């Protein structure tokens, strides 16, 4: 059952994966993958979702947006 809950702001580091579609005329599209790790933040958040069974394992797999110019600073 989905529950509403709050996450405090958090600053942490984990690996990020980026995929770029690379295309040259008359060639197939190639997927170029790059990984990097850097410190970034998650601002405080209240939301509702199904409970995680293993938050430490599941969180890094969730897609989220961060600012590469200032990854450890929340906008605003």
PDB file of C-alpha atoms in Angstrom:
ATOM      1  CA  UNK A   1       0.000   0.000   0.000  1.00  0.00           C
ATOM      2  CA  UNK A   2       1.340   3.432  -0.937  1.00  0.00           C
ATOM      3  CA  UNK A   3       2.276   5.640   1.979  1.00  0.00           C
ATOM      4  CA  UNK A   4       2.955   9.356   2.234  1.00  0.00           C
ATOM      5  CA  UNK A   5       6.277  10.240   3.818  1.00  0.00           C
ATOM      6  CA  UNK A   6       9.018  12.878   4.003  1.00  0.00           C
ATOM      7  CA  UNK A   7      12.701  12.733   3.069  1.00  0.00           C
ATOM      8  CA  UNK A   8      15.085  15.268   4.588  1.00  0.00           C
ATOM      9  CA  UNK A   9      17.557  17.021   2.297  1.00  0.00           C
ATOM     10  CA  UNK A  10      20.532  14.776   1.593  1.00  0.00           C
ATOM     11  CA  UNK A  11      23.977  15.263   0.077  1.00  0.00           C
ATOM     12  CA  UNK A  12      25.653  12.117  -1.222  1.00  0.00           C
ATOM     13  CA  UNK A  13      27.672  10.593  -4.048  1.00  0.00           C
ATOM     14  CA  UNK A  14      26.957   7.721  -6.382  1.00  0.00           C
ATOM     15  CA  UNK A  15      27.655   6.734  -9.962  1.00  0.00           C
ATOM     16  CA  UNK A  16      25.612   8.255 -12.788  1.00  0.00           C
ATOM     17  CA  UNK A  17      25.248   6.746 -16.240  1.00  0.00           C
ATOM     18  CA  UNK A  18      24.692   8.881 -19.338  1.00  0.00           C
ATOM     19  CA  UNK A  19      23.761   7.528 -22.760  1.00  0.00           C
ATOM     20  CA  UNK A  20      24.322   9.600 -25.896  1.00  0.00           C
ATOM     21  CA  UNK A  21      22.934   8.756 -29.326  1.00  0.00           C
ATOM     22  CA  UNK A  22      25.788   9.190 -31.789  1.00  0.00           C
ATOM     23  CA  UNK A  23      24.932   9.296 -35.488  1.00  0.00           C
ATOM     24  CA  UNK A  24      26.986   9.930 -38.600  1.00  0.00           C
ATOM     25  CA  UNK A  25      25.362  10.174 -42.039  1.00  0.00           C
ATOM     26  CA  UNK A  26      25.063   6.772 -43.718  1.00  0.00           C
ATOM     27  CA  UNK A  27      25.863   4.922 -40.480  1.00  0.00           C
ATOM     28  CA  UNK A  28      23.755   3.269 -37.815  1.00  0.00           C
ATOM     29  CA  UNK A  29      23.063   5.108 -34.588  1.00  0.00           C
ATOM     30  CA  UNK A  30      25.492   4.137 -31.850  1.00  0.00           C
ATOM     31  CA  UNK A  31      24.830   4.394 -28.134  1.00  0.00           C
ATOM     32  CA  UNK A  32      27.790   5.874 -26.284  1.00  0.00           C
ATOM     33  CA  UNK A  33      27.715   5.312 -22.537  1.00  0.00           C
ATOM     34  CA  UNK A  34      29.689   7.267 -19.976  1.00  0.00           C
ATOM     35  CA  UNK A  35      29.731   6.994 -16.202  1.00  0.00           C
ATOM     36  CA  UNK A  36      30.918   9.362 -13.539  1.00  0.00           C
ATOM     37  CA  UNK A  37      30.452   9.970  -9.840  1.00  0.00           C
ATOM     38  CA  UNK A  38      30.217  13.244  -8.002  1.00  0.00           C
ATOM     39  CA  UNK A  39      28.601  14.689  -4.933  1.00  0.00           C
ATOM     40  CA  UNK A  40      25.028  15.853  -5.489  1.00  0.00           C
ATOM     41  CA  UNK A  41      22.005  16.651  -3.429  1.00  0.00           C
ATOM     42  CA  UNK A  42      18.396  15.719  -3.086  1.00  0.00           C
ATOM     43  CA  UNK A  43      16.320  18.582  -1.642  1.00  0.00           C
ATOM     44  CA  UNK A  44      13.746  17.780   1.046  1.00  0.00           C
ATOM     45  CA  UNK A  45      10.732  16.025  -0.438  1.00  0.00           C
ATOM     46  CA  UNK A  46       7.316  14.775   0.672  1.00  0.00           C
ATOM     47  CA  UNK A  47       5.673  12.222  -1.598  1.00  0.00           C
ATOM     48  CA  UNK A  48       3.683   8.992  -1.812  1.00  0.00           C
ATOM     49  CA  UNK A  49       4.811   5.677  -3.266  1.00  0.00           C
ATOM     50  CA  UNK A  50       4.908   1.963  -2.580  1.00  0.00           C
ATOM     51  CA  UNK A  51       7.398   1.246   0.219  1.00  0.00           C
ATOM     52  CA  UNK A  52      10.909   0.236  -0.792  1.00  0.00           C
ATOM     53  CA  UNK A  53      11.987  -3.243   0.189  1.00  0.00           C
ATOM     54  CA  UNK A  54      15.673  -2.218   0.212  1.00  0.00           C
ATOM     55  CA  UNK A  55      16.130   1.591  -0.065  1.00  0.00           C
ATOM     56  CA  UNK A  56      19.950   1.476  -0.260  1.00  0.00           C
ATOM     57  CA  UNK A  57      19.771  -0.904  -3.218  1.00  0.00           C
ATOM     58  CA  UNK A  58      16.745   0.623  -4.977  1.00  0.00           C
ATOM     59  CA  UNK A  59      17.529   4.356  -4.745  1.00  0.00           C
ATOM     60  CA  UNK A  60      20.613   4.368  -7.016  1.00  0.00           C
ATOM     61  CA  UNK A  61      18.517   2.672  -9.714  1.00  0.00           C
ATOM     62  CA  UNK A  62      15.831   5.372  -9.711  1.00  0.00           C
ATOM     63  CA  UNK A  63      16.056   8.096 -12.313  1.00  0.00           C
ATOM     64  CA  UNK A  64      16.469  11.601 -10.949  1.00  0.00           C
ATOM     65  CA  UNK A  65      17.553  14.976 -12.237  1.00  0.00           C
ATOM     66  CA  UNK A  66      20.504  16.940 -10.985  1.00  0.00           C
ATOM     67  CA  UNK A  67      22.296  20.067 -12.130  1.00  0.00           C
ATOM     68  CA  UNK A  68      25.765  19.299 -13.505  1.00  0.00           C
ATOM     69  CA  UNK A  69      26.842  22.916 -13.048  1.00  0.00           C
ATOM     70  CA  UNK A  70      26.028  22.889  -9.319  1.00  0.00           C
ATOM     71  CA  UNK A  71      25.169  19.276  -8.455  1.00  0.00           C
ATOM     72  CA  UNK A  72      25.349  19.777  -4.694  1.00  0.00           C
ATOM     73  CA  UNK A  73      23.132  22.889  -4.599  1.00  0.00           C
ATOM     74  CA  UNK A  74      19.347  22.935  -4.893  1.00  0.00           C
ATOM     75  CA  UNK A  75      17.810  25.350  -7.382  1.00  0.00           C
ATOM     76  CA  UNK A  76      16.133  28.444  -5.968  1.00  0.00           C
TER      77      UNK A  76
END
